[in-house]
PDB file of C-alpha atoms in Angstrom:
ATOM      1  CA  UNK A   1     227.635  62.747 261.419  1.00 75.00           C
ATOM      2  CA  UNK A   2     229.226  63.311 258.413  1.00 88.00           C
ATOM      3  CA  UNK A   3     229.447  66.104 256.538  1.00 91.00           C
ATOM      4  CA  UNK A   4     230.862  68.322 253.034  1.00 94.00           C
ATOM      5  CA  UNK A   5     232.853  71.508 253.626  1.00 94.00           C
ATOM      6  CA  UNK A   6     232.686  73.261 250.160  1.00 94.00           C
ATOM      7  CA  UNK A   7     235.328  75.184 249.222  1.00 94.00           C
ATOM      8  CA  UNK A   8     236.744  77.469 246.144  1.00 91.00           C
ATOM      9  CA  UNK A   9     240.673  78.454 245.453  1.00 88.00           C
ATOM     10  CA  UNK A  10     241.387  78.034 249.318  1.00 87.00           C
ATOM     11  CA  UNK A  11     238.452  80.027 250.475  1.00 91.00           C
ATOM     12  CA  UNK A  12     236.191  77.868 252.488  1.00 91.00           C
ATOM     13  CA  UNK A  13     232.693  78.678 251.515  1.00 92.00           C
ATOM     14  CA  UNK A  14     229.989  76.755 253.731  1.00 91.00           C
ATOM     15  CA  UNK A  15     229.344  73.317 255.366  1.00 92.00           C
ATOM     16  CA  UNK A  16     226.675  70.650 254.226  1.00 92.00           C
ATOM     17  CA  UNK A  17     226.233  67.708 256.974  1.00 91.00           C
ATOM     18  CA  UNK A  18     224.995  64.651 254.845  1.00 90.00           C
ATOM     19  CA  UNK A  19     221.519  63.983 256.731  1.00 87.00           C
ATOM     20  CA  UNK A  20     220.038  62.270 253.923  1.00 86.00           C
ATOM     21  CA  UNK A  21     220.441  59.150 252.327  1.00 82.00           C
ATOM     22  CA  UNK A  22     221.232  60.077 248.755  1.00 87.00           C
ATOM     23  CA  UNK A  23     222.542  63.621 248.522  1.00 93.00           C
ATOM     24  CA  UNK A  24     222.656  65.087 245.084  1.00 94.00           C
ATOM     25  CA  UNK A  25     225.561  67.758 243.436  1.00 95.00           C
ATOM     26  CA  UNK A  26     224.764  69.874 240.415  1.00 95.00           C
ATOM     27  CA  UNK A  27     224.247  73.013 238.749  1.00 94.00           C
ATOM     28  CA  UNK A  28     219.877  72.643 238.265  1.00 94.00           C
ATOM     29  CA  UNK A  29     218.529  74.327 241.689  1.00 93.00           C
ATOM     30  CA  UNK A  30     216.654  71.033 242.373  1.00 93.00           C
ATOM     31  CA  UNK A  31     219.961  69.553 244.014  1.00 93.00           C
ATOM     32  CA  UNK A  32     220.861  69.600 247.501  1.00 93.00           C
ATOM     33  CA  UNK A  33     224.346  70.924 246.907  1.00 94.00           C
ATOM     34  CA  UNK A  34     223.487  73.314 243.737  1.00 93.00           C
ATOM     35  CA  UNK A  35     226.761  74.697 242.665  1.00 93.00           C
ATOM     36  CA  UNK A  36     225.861  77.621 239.720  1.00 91.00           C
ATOM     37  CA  UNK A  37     229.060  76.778 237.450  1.00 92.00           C
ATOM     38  CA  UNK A  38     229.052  76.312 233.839  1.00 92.00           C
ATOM     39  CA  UNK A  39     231.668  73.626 234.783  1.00 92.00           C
ATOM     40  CA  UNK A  40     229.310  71.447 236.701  1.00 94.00           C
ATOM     41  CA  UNK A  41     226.362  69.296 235.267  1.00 95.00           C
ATOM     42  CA  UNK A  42     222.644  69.792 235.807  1.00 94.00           C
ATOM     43  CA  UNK A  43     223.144  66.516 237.600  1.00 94.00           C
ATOM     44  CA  UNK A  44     226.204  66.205 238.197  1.00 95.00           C
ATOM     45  CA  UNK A  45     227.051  63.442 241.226  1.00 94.00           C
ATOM     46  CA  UNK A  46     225.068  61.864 243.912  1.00 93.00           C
ATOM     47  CA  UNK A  47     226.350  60.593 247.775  1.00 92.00           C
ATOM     48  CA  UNK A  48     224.266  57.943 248.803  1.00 87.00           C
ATOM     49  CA  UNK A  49     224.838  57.444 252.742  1.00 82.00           C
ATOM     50  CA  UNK A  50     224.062  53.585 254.252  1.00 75.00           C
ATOM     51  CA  UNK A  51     225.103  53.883 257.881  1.00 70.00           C
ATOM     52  CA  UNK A  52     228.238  55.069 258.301  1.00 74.00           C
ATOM     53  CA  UNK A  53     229.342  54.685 254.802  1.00 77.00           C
ATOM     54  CA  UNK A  54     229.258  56.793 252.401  1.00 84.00           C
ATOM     55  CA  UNK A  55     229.037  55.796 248.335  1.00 86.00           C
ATOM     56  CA  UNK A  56     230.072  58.711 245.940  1.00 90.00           C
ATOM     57  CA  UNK A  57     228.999  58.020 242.198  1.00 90.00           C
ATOM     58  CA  UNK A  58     229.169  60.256 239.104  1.00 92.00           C
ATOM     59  CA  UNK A  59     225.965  61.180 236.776  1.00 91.00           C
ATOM     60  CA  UNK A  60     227.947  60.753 233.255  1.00 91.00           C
ATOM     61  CA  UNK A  61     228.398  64.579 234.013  1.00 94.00           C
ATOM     62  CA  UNK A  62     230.338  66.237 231.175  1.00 93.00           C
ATOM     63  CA  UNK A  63     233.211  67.160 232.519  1.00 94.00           C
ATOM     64  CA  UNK A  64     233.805  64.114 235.385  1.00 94.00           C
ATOM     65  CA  UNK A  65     234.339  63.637 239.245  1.00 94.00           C
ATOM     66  CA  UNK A  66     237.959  63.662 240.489  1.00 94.00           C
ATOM     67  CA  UNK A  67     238.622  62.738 244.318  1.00 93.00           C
ATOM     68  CA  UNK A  68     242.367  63.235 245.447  1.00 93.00           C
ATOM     69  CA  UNK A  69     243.340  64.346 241.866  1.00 92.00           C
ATOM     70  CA  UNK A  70     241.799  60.768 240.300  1.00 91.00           C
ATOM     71  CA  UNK A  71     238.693  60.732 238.075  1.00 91.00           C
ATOM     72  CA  UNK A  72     236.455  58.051 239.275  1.00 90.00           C
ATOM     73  CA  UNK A  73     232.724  56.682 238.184  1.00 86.00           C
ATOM     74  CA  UNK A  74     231.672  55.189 241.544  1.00 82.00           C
ATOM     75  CA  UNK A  75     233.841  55.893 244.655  1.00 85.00           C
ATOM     76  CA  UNK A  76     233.388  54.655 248.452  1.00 81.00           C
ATOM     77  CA  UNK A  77     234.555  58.001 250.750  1.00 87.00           C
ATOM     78  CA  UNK A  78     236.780  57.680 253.198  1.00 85.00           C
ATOM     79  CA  UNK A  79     237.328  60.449 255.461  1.00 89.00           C
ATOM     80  CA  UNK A  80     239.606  63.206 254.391  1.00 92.00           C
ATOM     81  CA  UNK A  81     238.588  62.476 250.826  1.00 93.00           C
ATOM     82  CA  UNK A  82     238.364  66.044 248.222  1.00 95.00           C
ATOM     83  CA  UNK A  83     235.855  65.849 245.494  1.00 96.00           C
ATOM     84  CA  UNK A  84     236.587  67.738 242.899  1.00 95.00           C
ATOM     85  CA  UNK A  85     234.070  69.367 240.658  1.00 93.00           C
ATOM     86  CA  UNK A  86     235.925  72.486 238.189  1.00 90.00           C
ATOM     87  CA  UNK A  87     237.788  74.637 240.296  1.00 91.00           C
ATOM     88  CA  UNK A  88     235.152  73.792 243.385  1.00 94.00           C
ATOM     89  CA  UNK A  89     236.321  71.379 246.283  1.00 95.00           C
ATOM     90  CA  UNK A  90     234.022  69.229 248.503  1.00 95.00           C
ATOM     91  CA  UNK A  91     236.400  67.406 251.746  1.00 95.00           C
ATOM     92  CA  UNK A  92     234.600  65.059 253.257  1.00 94.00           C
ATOM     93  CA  UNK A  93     234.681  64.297 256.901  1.00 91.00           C
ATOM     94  CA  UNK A  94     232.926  61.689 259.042  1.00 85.00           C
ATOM     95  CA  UNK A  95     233.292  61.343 262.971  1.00 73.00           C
ATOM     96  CA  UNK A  96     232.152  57.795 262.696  1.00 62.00           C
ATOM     97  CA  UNK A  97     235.259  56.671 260.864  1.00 50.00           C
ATOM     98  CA  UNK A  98     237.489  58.989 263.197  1.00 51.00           C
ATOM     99  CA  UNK A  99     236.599  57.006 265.985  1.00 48.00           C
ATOM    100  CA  UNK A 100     237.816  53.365 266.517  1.00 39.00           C
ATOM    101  CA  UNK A 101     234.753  51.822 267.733  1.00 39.00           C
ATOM    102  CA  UNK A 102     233.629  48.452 268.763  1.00 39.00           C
ATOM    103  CA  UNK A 103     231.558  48.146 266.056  1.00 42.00           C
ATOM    104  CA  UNK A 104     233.950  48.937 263.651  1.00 40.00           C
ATOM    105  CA  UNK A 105     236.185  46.321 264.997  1.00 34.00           C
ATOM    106  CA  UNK A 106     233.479  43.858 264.716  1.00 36.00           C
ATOM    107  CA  UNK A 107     233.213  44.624 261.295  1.00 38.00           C
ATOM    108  CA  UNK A 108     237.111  44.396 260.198  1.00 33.00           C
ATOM    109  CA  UNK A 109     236.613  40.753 261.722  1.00 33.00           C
ATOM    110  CA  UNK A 110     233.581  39.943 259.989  1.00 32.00           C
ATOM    111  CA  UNK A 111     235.195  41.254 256.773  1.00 32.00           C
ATOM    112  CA  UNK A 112     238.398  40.071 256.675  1.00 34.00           C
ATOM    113  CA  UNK A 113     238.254  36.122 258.053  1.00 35.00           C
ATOM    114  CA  UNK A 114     240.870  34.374 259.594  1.00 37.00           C
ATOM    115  CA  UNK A 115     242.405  37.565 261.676  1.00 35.00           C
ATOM    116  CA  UNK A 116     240.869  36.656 264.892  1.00 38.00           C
ATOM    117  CA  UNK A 117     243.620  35.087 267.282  1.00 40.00           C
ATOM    118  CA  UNK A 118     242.853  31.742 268.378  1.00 44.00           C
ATOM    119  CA  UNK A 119     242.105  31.280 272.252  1.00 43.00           C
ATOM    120  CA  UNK A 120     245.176  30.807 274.635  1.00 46.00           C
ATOM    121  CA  UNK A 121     245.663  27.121 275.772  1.00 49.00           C
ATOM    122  CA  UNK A 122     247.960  26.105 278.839  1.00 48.00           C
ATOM    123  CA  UNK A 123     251.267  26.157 277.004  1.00 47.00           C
ATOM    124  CA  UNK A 124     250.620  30.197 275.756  1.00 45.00           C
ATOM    125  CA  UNK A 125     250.406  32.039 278.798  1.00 42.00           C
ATOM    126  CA  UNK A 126     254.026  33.016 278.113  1.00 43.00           C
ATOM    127  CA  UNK A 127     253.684  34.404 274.402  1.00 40.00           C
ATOM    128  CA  UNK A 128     250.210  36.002 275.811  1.00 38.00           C
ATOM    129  CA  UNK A 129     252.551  38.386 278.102  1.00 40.00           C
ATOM    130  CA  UNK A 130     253.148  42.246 276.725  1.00 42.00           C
ATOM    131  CA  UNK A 131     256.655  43.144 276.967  1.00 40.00           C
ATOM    132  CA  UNK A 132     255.997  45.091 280.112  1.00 39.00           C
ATOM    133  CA  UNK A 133     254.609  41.504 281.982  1.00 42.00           C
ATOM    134  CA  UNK A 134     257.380  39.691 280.652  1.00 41.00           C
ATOM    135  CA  UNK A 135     259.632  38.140 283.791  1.00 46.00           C
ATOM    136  CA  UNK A 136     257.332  39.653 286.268  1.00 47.00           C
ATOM    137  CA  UNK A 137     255.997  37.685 289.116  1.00 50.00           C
ATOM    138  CA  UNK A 138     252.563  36.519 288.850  1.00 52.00           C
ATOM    139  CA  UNK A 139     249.737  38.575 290.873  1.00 52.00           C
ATOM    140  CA  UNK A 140     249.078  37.411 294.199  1.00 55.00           C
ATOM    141  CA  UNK A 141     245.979  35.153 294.175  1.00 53.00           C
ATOM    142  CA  UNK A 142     243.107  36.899 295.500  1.00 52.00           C
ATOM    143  CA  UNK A 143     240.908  36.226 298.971  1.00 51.00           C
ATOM    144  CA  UNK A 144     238.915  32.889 299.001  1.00 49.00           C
ATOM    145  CA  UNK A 145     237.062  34.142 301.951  1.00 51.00           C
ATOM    146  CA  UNK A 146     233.717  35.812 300.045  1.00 51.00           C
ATOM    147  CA  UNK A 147     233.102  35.155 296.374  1.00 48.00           C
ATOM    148  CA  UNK A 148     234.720  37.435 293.695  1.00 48.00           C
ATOM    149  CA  UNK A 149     231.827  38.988 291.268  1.00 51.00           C
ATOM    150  CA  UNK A 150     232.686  38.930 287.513  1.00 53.00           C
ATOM    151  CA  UNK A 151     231.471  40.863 284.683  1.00 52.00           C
ATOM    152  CA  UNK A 152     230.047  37.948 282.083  1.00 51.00           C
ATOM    153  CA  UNK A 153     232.444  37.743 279.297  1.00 49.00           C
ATOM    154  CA  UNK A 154     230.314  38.840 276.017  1.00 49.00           C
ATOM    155  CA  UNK A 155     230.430  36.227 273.610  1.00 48.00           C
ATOM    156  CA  UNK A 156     232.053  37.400 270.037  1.00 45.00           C
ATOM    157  CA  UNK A 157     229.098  38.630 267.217  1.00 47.00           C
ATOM    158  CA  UNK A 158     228.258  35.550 264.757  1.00 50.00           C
ATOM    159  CA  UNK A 159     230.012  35.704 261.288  1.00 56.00           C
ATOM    160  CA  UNK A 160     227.804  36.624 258.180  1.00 61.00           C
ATOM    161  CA  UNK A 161     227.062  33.967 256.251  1.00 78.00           C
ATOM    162  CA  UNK A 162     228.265  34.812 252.469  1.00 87.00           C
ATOM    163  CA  UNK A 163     226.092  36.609 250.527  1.00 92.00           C
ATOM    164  CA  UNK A 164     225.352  35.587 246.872  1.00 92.00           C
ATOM    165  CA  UNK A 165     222.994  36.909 243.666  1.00 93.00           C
ATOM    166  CA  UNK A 166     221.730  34.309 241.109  1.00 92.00           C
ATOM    167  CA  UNK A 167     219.792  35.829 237.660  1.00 91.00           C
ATOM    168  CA  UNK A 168     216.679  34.190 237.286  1.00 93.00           C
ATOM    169  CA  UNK A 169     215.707  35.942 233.999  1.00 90.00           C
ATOM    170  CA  UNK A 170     217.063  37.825 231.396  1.00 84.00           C
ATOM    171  CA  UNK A 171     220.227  37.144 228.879  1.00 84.00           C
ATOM    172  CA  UNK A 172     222.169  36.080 231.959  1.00 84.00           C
ATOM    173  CA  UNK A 173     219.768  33.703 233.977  1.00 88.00           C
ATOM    174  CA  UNK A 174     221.461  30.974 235.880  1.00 90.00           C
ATOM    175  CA  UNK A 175     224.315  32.950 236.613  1.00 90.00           C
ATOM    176  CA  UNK A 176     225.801  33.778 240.172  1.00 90.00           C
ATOM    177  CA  UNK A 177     227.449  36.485 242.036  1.00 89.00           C
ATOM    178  CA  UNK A 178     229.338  36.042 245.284  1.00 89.00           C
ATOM    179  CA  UNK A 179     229.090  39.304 246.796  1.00 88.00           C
ATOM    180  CA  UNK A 180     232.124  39.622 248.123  1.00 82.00           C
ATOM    181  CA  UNK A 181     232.474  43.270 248.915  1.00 80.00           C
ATOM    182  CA  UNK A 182     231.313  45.409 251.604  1.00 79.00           C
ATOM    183  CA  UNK A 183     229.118  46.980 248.652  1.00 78.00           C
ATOM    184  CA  UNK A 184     228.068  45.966 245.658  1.00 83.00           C
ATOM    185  CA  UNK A 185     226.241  47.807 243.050  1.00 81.00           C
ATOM    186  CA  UNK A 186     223.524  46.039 240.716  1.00 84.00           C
ATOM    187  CA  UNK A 187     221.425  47.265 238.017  1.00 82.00           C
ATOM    188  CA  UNK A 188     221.747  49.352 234.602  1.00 79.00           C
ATOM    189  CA  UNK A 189     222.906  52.952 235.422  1.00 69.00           C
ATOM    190  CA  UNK A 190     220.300  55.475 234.122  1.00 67.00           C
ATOM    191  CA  UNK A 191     217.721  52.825 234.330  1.00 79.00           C
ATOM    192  CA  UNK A 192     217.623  51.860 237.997  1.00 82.00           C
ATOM    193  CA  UNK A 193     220.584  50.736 240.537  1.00 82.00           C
ATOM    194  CA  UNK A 194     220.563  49.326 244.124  1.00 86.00           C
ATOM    195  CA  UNK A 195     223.630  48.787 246.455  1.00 85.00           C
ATOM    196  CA  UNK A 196     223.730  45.756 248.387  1.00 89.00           C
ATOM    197  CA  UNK A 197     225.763  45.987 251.521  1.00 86.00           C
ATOM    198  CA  UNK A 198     227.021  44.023 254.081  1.00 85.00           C
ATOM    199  CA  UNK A 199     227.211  44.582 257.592  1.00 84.00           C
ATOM    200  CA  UNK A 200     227.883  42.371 261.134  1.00 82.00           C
ATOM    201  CA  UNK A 201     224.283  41.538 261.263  1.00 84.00           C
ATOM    202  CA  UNK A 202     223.362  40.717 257.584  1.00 89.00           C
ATOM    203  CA  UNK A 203     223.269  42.050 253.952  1.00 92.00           C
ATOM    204  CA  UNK A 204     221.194  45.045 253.330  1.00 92.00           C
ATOM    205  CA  UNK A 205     219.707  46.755 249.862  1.00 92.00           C
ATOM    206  CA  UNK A 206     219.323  49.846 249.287  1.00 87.00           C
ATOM    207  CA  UNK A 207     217.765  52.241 246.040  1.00 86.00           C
ATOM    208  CA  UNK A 208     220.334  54.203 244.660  1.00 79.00           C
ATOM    209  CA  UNK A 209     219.147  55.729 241.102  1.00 75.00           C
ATOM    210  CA  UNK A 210     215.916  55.468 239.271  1.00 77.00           C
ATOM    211  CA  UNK A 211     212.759  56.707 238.975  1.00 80.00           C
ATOM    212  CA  UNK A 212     210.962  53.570 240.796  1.00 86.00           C
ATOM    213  CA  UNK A 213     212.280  51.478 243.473  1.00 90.00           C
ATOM    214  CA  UNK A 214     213.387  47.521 243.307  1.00 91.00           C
ATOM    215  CA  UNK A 215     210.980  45.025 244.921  1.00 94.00           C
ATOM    216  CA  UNK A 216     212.202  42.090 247.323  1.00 96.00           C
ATOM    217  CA  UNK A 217     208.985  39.400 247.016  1.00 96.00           C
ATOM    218  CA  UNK A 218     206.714  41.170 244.751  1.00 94.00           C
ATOM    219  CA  UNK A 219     206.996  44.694 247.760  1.00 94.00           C
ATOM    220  CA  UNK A 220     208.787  47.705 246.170  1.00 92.00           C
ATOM    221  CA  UNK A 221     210.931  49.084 248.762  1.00 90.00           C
ATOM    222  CA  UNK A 222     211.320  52.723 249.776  1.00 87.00           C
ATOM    223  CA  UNK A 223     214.136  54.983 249.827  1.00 78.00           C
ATOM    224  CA  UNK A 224     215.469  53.044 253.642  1.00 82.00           C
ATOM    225  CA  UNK A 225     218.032  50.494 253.359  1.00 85.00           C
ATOM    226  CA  UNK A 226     215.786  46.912 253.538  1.00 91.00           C
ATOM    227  CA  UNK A 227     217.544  43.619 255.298  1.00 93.00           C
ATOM    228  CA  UNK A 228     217.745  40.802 253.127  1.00 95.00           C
ATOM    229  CA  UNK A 229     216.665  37.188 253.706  1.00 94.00           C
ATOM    230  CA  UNK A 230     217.551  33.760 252.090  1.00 93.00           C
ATOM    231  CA  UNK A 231     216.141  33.036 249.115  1.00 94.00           C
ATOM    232  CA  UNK A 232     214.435  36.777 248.769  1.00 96.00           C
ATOM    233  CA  UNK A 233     213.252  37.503 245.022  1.00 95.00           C
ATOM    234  CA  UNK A 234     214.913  41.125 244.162  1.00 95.00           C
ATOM    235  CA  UNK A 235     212.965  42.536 240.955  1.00 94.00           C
ATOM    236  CA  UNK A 236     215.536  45.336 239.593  1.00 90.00           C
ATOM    237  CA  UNK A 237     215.941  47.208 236.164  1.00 86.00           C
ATOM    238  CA  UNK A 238     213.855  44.472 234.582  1.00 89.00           C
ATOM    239  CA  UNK A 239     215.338  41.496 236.050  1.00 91.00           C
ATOM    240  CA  UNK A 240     214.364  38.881 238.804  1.00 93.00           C
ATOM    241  CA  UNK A 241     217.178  37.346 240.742  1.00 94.00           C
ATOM    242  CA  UNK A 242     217.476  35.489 244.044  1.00 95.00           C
ATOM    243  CA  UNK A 243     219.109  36.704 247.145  1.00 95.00           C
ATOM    244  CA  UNK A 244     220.664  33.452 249.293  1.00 94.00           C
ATOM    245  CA  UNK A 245     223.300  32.363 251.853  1.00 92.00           C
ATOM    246  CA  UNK A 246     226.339  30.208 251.305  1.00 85.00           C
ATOM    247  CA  UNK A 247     228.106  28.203 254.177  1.00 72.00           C
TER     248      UNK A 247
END
């Protein structure tokens, strides 16, 4: 789980874990991290949490969001991050990304092509060797008197399709969008934004700001992050585009 630990010159003052999928920071009581400063906004930032990312984003507060001493609009967290807000600190930490985990690996392949090493053939066997194998004698060949049970191999997760965004309506219809990162943002800030993700088993949208939720084929979603499907019809901040899958 992730979580904030809120701080002031030095002196830790209390841990917030980040159990909800858009956490809010301001100085108006109505936020989940209210911070009573003159120096902070009413609304001053949100975190919005998809899986094990978190996606910090600044409210046009008056006096800005710095993390690691660099004022930023929209910010992905990694872990170790400081947010800065006045003389107030918030360090983020996350156990997911501490932790090197399959599906983490997965996901560097998925994202970054072309990095998985091809399959040995008969003339590799040599380069395959760590430098503690090399010039050693090959293992002695087991018993052929009873079979040998093996643990099935598990075949290696399917690459994502790409992802892409085409306006249907508005100033800008006909126009595409390869969506290229691992999140992209879409929609008119202070009118209504989404994130669109992607992960190892798909692309993903999610509400972000707003006061009413996108739709995906005439349904308006809820706060959850929603898979997405070729050809799906996303209806956001006034405009209809077209979810769909390049080879």
């Amino acid at each position: 789980m992730a979580k904030l630990t809120l701080s002031m010159d030095g002196m830790m003052l209390k841990e917030i874990p980040l159990i909800k999928e858009r956490t809010t920071i301001g100085r108006k009581p109505h936020n989940d991290i209210q911070i009573d400063n003159l120096a902070i906004s009413g609304e001053h930032a949100v975190i919005v949490a998809i899986l094990n990312d978190a996606f910090l984003e600044d409210l046009e507060s008056t006096n800005g969001t710095n993390v690691n001493g660099q004022p930023i609009k929209k910010h992905f967290l990694q872990n170790g991050d400081v947010i800065e807000l006045g003389k107030y600190r918030l360090k983020y930490r996350s156990e997911a990304l501490q932790q090197t985990s399959q599906a983490d690996f997965e996901r560097t392949m998925i994202i970054r092509p072309g990095m998985m090493p091809k399959s040995p053939g008969p003339g590799d066997a040599k380069a395959a060797m760590n430098d503690t194998q090399a010039g050693m004698p090959p293992p002695p060949l087991p018993a052929v008197d009873r079979p040998i049970a093996r643990d099935p191999v598990p075949e290696p997760p399917a690459a994502v399709l790409r992802g892409a965004i085409q306006i249907l309506s508005g100033a800008n219809a006909g126009k595409e969008m390869e969506l290229t990162k691992t999140l992209s943002t879409l929609g008119k800030p202070g009118v209504q934004v989404a994130v669109i993700t992607r992960r190892p088993h798909g692309y993903f949208i999610t509400h972000v700001e707003g006061a009413t939720f996108p739709a995906v084929n005439g349904k308006q979603l809820d706060s959850q992050a929603h898979p997405l499907h070729d050809h799906d019809i996303i209806e956001l901040a006034g405009i209809k585009m077209e979810f769909f899958l390049k080879d």
